[in-house]
């Protein structure tokens, strides 16, 4: 017994082999909007850590959320995501795979940010110091 339609012969819930899902637009949450507003304040030639951005955005202990927001911002967005580094001044690997941190490093170097021998940004020299930072305690 044959099947006249590839659609009808597939198992339920299995898309056709040539199916390409439409991109789902990422709608920033209120938290992400606050994060983006903080990151836009980081001046060229300075960096901030994920934790620092979270604290300034009123989201203490939410460094991972900042990482998700930076990833979602994309490379062509008006958010200078490249100015956010990890707590050691290192570039955190993006999901795009090995070598993805090269773009971040190049952008930072173009802004005059230097790196030490371990490939980290010296935060004492290039770290952003917003009002009220560091937090008390």
PDB file of C-alpha atoms in Angstrom:
ATOM      1  CA  UNK A   1       0.000   0.000   0.000  1.00  0.00           C
ATOM      2  CA  UNK A   2       1.623   3.270  -1.163  1.00  0.00           C
ATOM      3  CA  UNK A   3       1.307   6.812   0.041  1.00  0.00           C
ATOM      4  CA  UNK A   4       0.246   9.588  -2.344  1.00  0.00           C
ATOM      5  CA  UNK A   5       1.438  12.527  -0.231  1.00  0.00           C
ATOM      6  CA  UNK A   6       4.740  12.994   1.560  1.00  0.00           C
ATOM      7  CA  UNK A   7       2.887  15.189   4.038  1.00  0.00           C
ATOM      8  CA  UNK A   8       0.406  12.460   4.916  1.00  0.00           C
ATOM      9  CA  UNK A   9       3.078   9.739   5.099  1.00  0.00           C
ATOM     10  CA  UNK A  10       5.234  11.476   7.722  1.00  0.00           C
ATOM     11  CA  UNK A  11       4.963  10.659  11.372  1.00  0.00           C
ATOM     12  CA  UNK A  12       2.832  13.178  13.249  1.00  0.00           C
ATOM     13  CA  UNK A  13       4.883  16.103  14.555  1.00  0.00           C
ATOM     14  CA  UNK A  14       7.853  15.508  12.231  1.00  0.00           C
ATOM     15  CA  UNK A  15       8.490  18.395   9.818  1.00  0.00           C
ATOM     16  CA  UNK A  16       9.508  17.723   6.198  1.00  0.00           C
ATOM     17  CA  UNK A  17      13.230  17.388   5.513  1.00  0.00           C
ATOM     18  CA  UNK A  18      13.374  20.781   3.762  1.00  0.00           C
ATOM     19  CA  UNK A  19      11.558  22.618   6.570  1.00  0.00           C
ATOM     20  CA  UNK A  20      13.320  25.787   7.745  1.00  0.00           C
ATOM     21  CA  UNK A  21      11.725  27.458  10.747  1.00  0.00           C
ATOM     22  CA  UNK A  22      11.070  31.176  10.499  1.00  0.00           C
ATOM     23  CA  UNK A  23      13.304  33.223  12.797  1.00  0.00           C
ATOM     24  CA  UNK A  24      11.588  34.139  16.008  1.00  0.00           C
ATOM     25  CA  UNK A  25      12.141  37.790  16.844  1.00  0.00           C
ATOM     26  CA  UNK A  26      13.547  38.318  20.306  1.00  0.00           C
ATOM     27  CA  UNK A  27      11.459  40.845  22.173  1.00  0.00           C
ATOM     28  CA  UNK A  28      13.531  42.333  24.986  1.00  0.00           C
ATOM     29  CA  UNK A  29      12.034  42.072  28.432  1.00  0.00           C
ATOM     30  CA  UNK A  30      11.979  45.037  30.790  1.00  0.00           C
ATOM     31  CA  UNK A  31      15.083  43.595  32.464  1.00  0.00           C
ATOM     32  CA  UNK A  32      16.887  43.401  29.123  1.00  0.00           C
ATOM     33  CA  UNK A  33      15.912  46.999  28.315  1.00  0.00           C
ATOM     34  CA  UNK A  34      17.453  48.090  31.617  1.00  0.00           C
ATOM     35  CA  UNK A  35      20.595  46.087  30.839  1.00  0.00           C
ATOM     36  CA  UNK A  36      20.874  47.608  27.351  1.00  0.00           C
ATOM     37  CA  UNK A  37      20.441  51.113  28.793  1.00  0.00           C
ATOM     38  CA  UNK A  38      23.366  50.496  31.165  1.00  0.00           C
ATOM     39  CA  UNK A  39      25.590  49.008  28.462  1.00  0.00           C
ATOM     40  CA  UNK A  40      24.938  52.017  26.223  1.00  0.00           C
ATOM     41  CA  UNK A  41      26.395  54.190  29.024  1.00  0.00           C
ATOM     42  CA  UNK A  42      29.767  52.403  28.988  1.00  0.00           C
ATOM     43  CA  UNK A  43      32.106  54.805  27.189  1.00  0.00           C
ATOM     44  CA  UNK A  44      34.329  53.730  24.318  1.00  0.00           C
ATOM     45  CA  UNK A  45      37.685  52.569  25.643  1.00  0.00           C
ATOM     46  CA  UNK A  46      36.148  51.194  28.847  1.00  0.00           C
ATOM     47  CA  UNK A  47      34.693  47.825  29.835  1.00  0.00           C
ATOM     48  CA  UNK A  48      32.305  46.599  32.504  1.00  0.00           C
ATOM     49  CA  UNK A  49      31.749  43.121  33.902  1.00  0.00           C
ATOM     50  CA  UNK A  50      28.529  41.189  33.579  1.00  0.00           C
ATOM     51  CA  UNK A  51      28.002  41.468  37.322  1.00  0.00           C
ATOM     52  CA  UNK A  52      28.678  45.186  37.320  1.00  0.00           C
ATOM     53  CA  UNK A  53      26.140  45.770  34.540  1.00  0.00           C
ATOM     54  CA  UNK A  54      23.578  43.710  36.460  1.00  0.00           C
ATOM     55  CA  UNK A  55      24.157  45.730  39.642  1.00  0.00           C
ATOM     56  CA  UNK A  56      23.924  49.102  37.872  1.00  0.00           C
ATOM     57  CA  UNK A  57      20.732  47.929  36.125  1.00  0.00           C
ATOM     58  CA  UNK A  58      19.186  47.144  39.508  1.00  0.00           C
ATOM     59  CA  UNK A  59      19.488  43.399  38.964  1.00  0.00           C
ATOM     60  CA  UNK A  60      22.120  42.340  41.500  1.00  0.00           C
ATOM     61  CA  UNK A  61      23.393  38.768  41.216  1.00  0.00           C
ATOM     62  CA  UNK A  62      21.983  38.456  37.693  1.00  0.00           C
ATOM     63  CA  UNK A  63      25.239  38.402  35.702  1.00  0.00           C
ATOM     64  CA  UNK A  64      24.037  35.423  33.673  1.00  0.00           C
ATOM     65  CA  UNK A  65      20.958  37.388  32.604  1.00  0.00           C
ATOM     66  CA  UNK A  66      23.285  40.107  31.313  1.00  0.00           C
ATOM     67  CA  UNK A  67      25.113  37.447  29.301  1.00  0.00           C
ATOM     68  CA  UNK A  68      21.867  36.269  27.722  1.00  0.00           C
ATOM     69  CA  UNK A  69      20.909  39.851  26.890  1.00  0.00           C
ATOM     70  CA  UNK A  70      24.320  40.539  25.313  1.00  0.00           C
ATOM     71  CA  UNK A  71      24.044  37.407  23.197  1.00  0.00           C
ATOM     72  CA  UNK A  72      20.560  38.404  22.031  1.00  0.00           C
ATOM     73  CA  UNK A  73      21.693  41.948  21.204  1.00  0.00           C
ATOM     74  CA  UNK A  74      23.512  40.711  18.132  1.00  0.00           C
ATOM     75  CA  UNK A  75      26.507  42.215  16.416  1.00  0.00           C
ATOM     76  CA  UNK A  76      24.655  44.861  14.421  1.00  0.00           C
ATOM     77  CA  UNK A  77      22.593  46.226  17.279  1.00  0.00           C
ATOM     78  CA  UNK A  78      23.148  49.625  18.832  1.00  0.00           C
ATOM     79  CA  UNK A  79      24.158  47.960  22.088  1.00  0.00           C
ATOM     80  CA  UNK A  80      27.964  47.943  22.473  1.00  0.00           C
ATOM     81  CA  UNK A  81      27.949  44.340  23.738  1.00  0.00           C
ATOM     82  CA  UNK A  82      31.710  44.076  23.155  1.00  0.00           C
ATOM     83  CA  UNK A  83      32.342  46.346  26.170  1.00  0.00           C
ATOM     84  CA  UNK A  84      31.082  43.700  28.611  1.00  0.00           C
ATOM     85  CA  UNK A  85      33.633  41.164  29.868  1.00  0.00           C
ATOM     86  CA  UNK A  86      33.762  38.543  32.589  1.00  0.00           C
ATOM     87  CA  UNK A  87      34.848  39.219  36.176  1.00  0.00           C
ATOM     88  CA  UNK A  88      38.499  38.456  35.343  1.00  0.00           C
ATOM     89  CA  UNK A  89      38.515  40.850  32.384  1.00  0.00           C
ATOM     90  CA  UNK A  90      38.300  37.981  29.930  1.00  0.00           C
ATOM     91  CA  UNK A  91      36.240  37.638  26.829  1.00  0.00           C
ATOM     92  CA  UNK A  92      33.524  35.052  27.360  1.00  0.00           C
ATOM     93  CA  UNK A  93      32.972  32.671  24.478  1.00  0.00           C
ATOM     94  CA  UNK A  94      29.881  33.454  22.457  1.00  0.00           C
ATOM     95  CA  UNK A  95      27.716  30.685  21.054  1.00  0.00           C
ATOM     96  CA  UNK A  96      29.027  31.292  17.532  1.00  0.00           C
ATOM     97  CA  UNK A  97      31.895  28.895  18.186  1.00  0.00           C
ATOM     98  CA  UNK A  98      35.667  29.050  18.463  1.00  0.00           C
ATOM     99  CA  UNK A  99      37.205  32.326  17.430  1.00  0.00           C
ATOM    100  CA  UNK A 100      34.010  34.244  18.109  1.00  0.00           C
ATOM    101  CA  UNK A 101      35.823  36.261  20.772  1.00  0.00           C
ATOM    102  CA  UNK A 102      38.151  37.642  18.109  1.00  0.00           C
ATOM    103  CA  UNK A 103      35.539  40.176  16.986  1.00  0.00           C
ATOM    104  CA  UNK A 104      35.052  41.378  20.549  1.00  0.00           C
ATOM    105  CA  UNK A 105      38.780  41.745  21.070  1.00  0.00           C
ATOM    106  CA  UNK A 106      39.218  43.590  17.770  1.00  0.00           C
ATOM    107  CA  UNK A 107      36.428  46.022  18.610  1.00  0.00           C
ATOM    108  CA  UNK A 108      37.909  46.686  22.046  1.00  0.00           C
ATOM    109  CA  UNK A 109      41.400  47.184  20.622  1.00  0.00           C
ATOM    110  CA  UNK A 110      39.994  49.639  18.065  1.00  0.00           C
ATOM    111  CA  UNK A 111      38.657  51.647  21.017  1.00  0.00           C
ATOM    112  CA  UNK A 112      42.087  51.650  22.672  1.00  0.00           C
ATOM    113  CA  UNK A 113      41.466  48.890  25.222  1.00  0.00           C
ATOM    114  CA  UNK A 114      44.585  46.864  25.984  1.00  0.00           C
ATOM    115  CA  UNK A 115      45.016  43.227  26.937  1.00  0.00           C
ATOM    116  CA  UNK A 116      47.561  41.569  29.201  1.00  0.00           C
ATOM    117  CA  UNK A 117      49.686  38.520  28.339  1.00  0.00           C
ATOM    118  CA  UNK A 118      46.808  36.196  29.352  1.00  0.00           C
ATOM    119  CA  UNK A 119      44.413  37.901  26.935  1.00  0.00           C
ATOM    120  CA  UNK A 120      42.505  39.717  29.672  1.00  0.00           C
ATOM    121  CA  UNK A 121      41.552  43.361  29.977  1.00  0.00           C
ATOM    122  CA  UNK A 122      43.194  44.937  33.049  1.00  0.00           C
ATOM    123  CA  UNK A 123      40.052  46.117  34.844  1.00  0.00           C
ATOM    124  CA  UNK A 124      42.002  48.486  37.084  1.00  0.00           C
ATOM    125  CA  UNK A 125      43.036  50.428  33.974  1.00  0.00           C
ATOM    126  CA  UNK A 126      40.102  50.012  31.552  1.00  0.00           C
ATOM    127  CA  UNK A 127      37.205  49.267  33.894  1.00  0.00           C
ATOM    128  CA  UNK A 128      34.206  51.592  33.846  1.00  0.00           C
ATOM    129  CA  UNK A 129      33.490  53.318  37.159  1.00  0.00           C
ATOM    130  CA  UNK A 130      29.853  54.443  37.239  1.00  0.00           C
ATOM    131  CA  UNK A 131      28.569  56.480  40.159  1.00  0.00           C
ATOM    132  CA  UNK A 132      28.099  54.298  43.237  1.00  0.00           C
ATOM    133  CA  UNK A 133      30.489  51.591  42.082  1.00  0.00           C
ATOM    134  CA  UNK A 134      31.681  49.467  43.773  1.00  0.00           C
ATOM    135  CA  UNK A 135      28.634  48.673  45.868  1.00  0.00           C
ATOM    136  CA  UNK A 136      29.039  49.080  49.626  1.00  0.00           C
ATOM    137  CA  UNK A 137      29.880  46.055  51.707  1.00  0.00           C
TER     138      UNK A 137
END
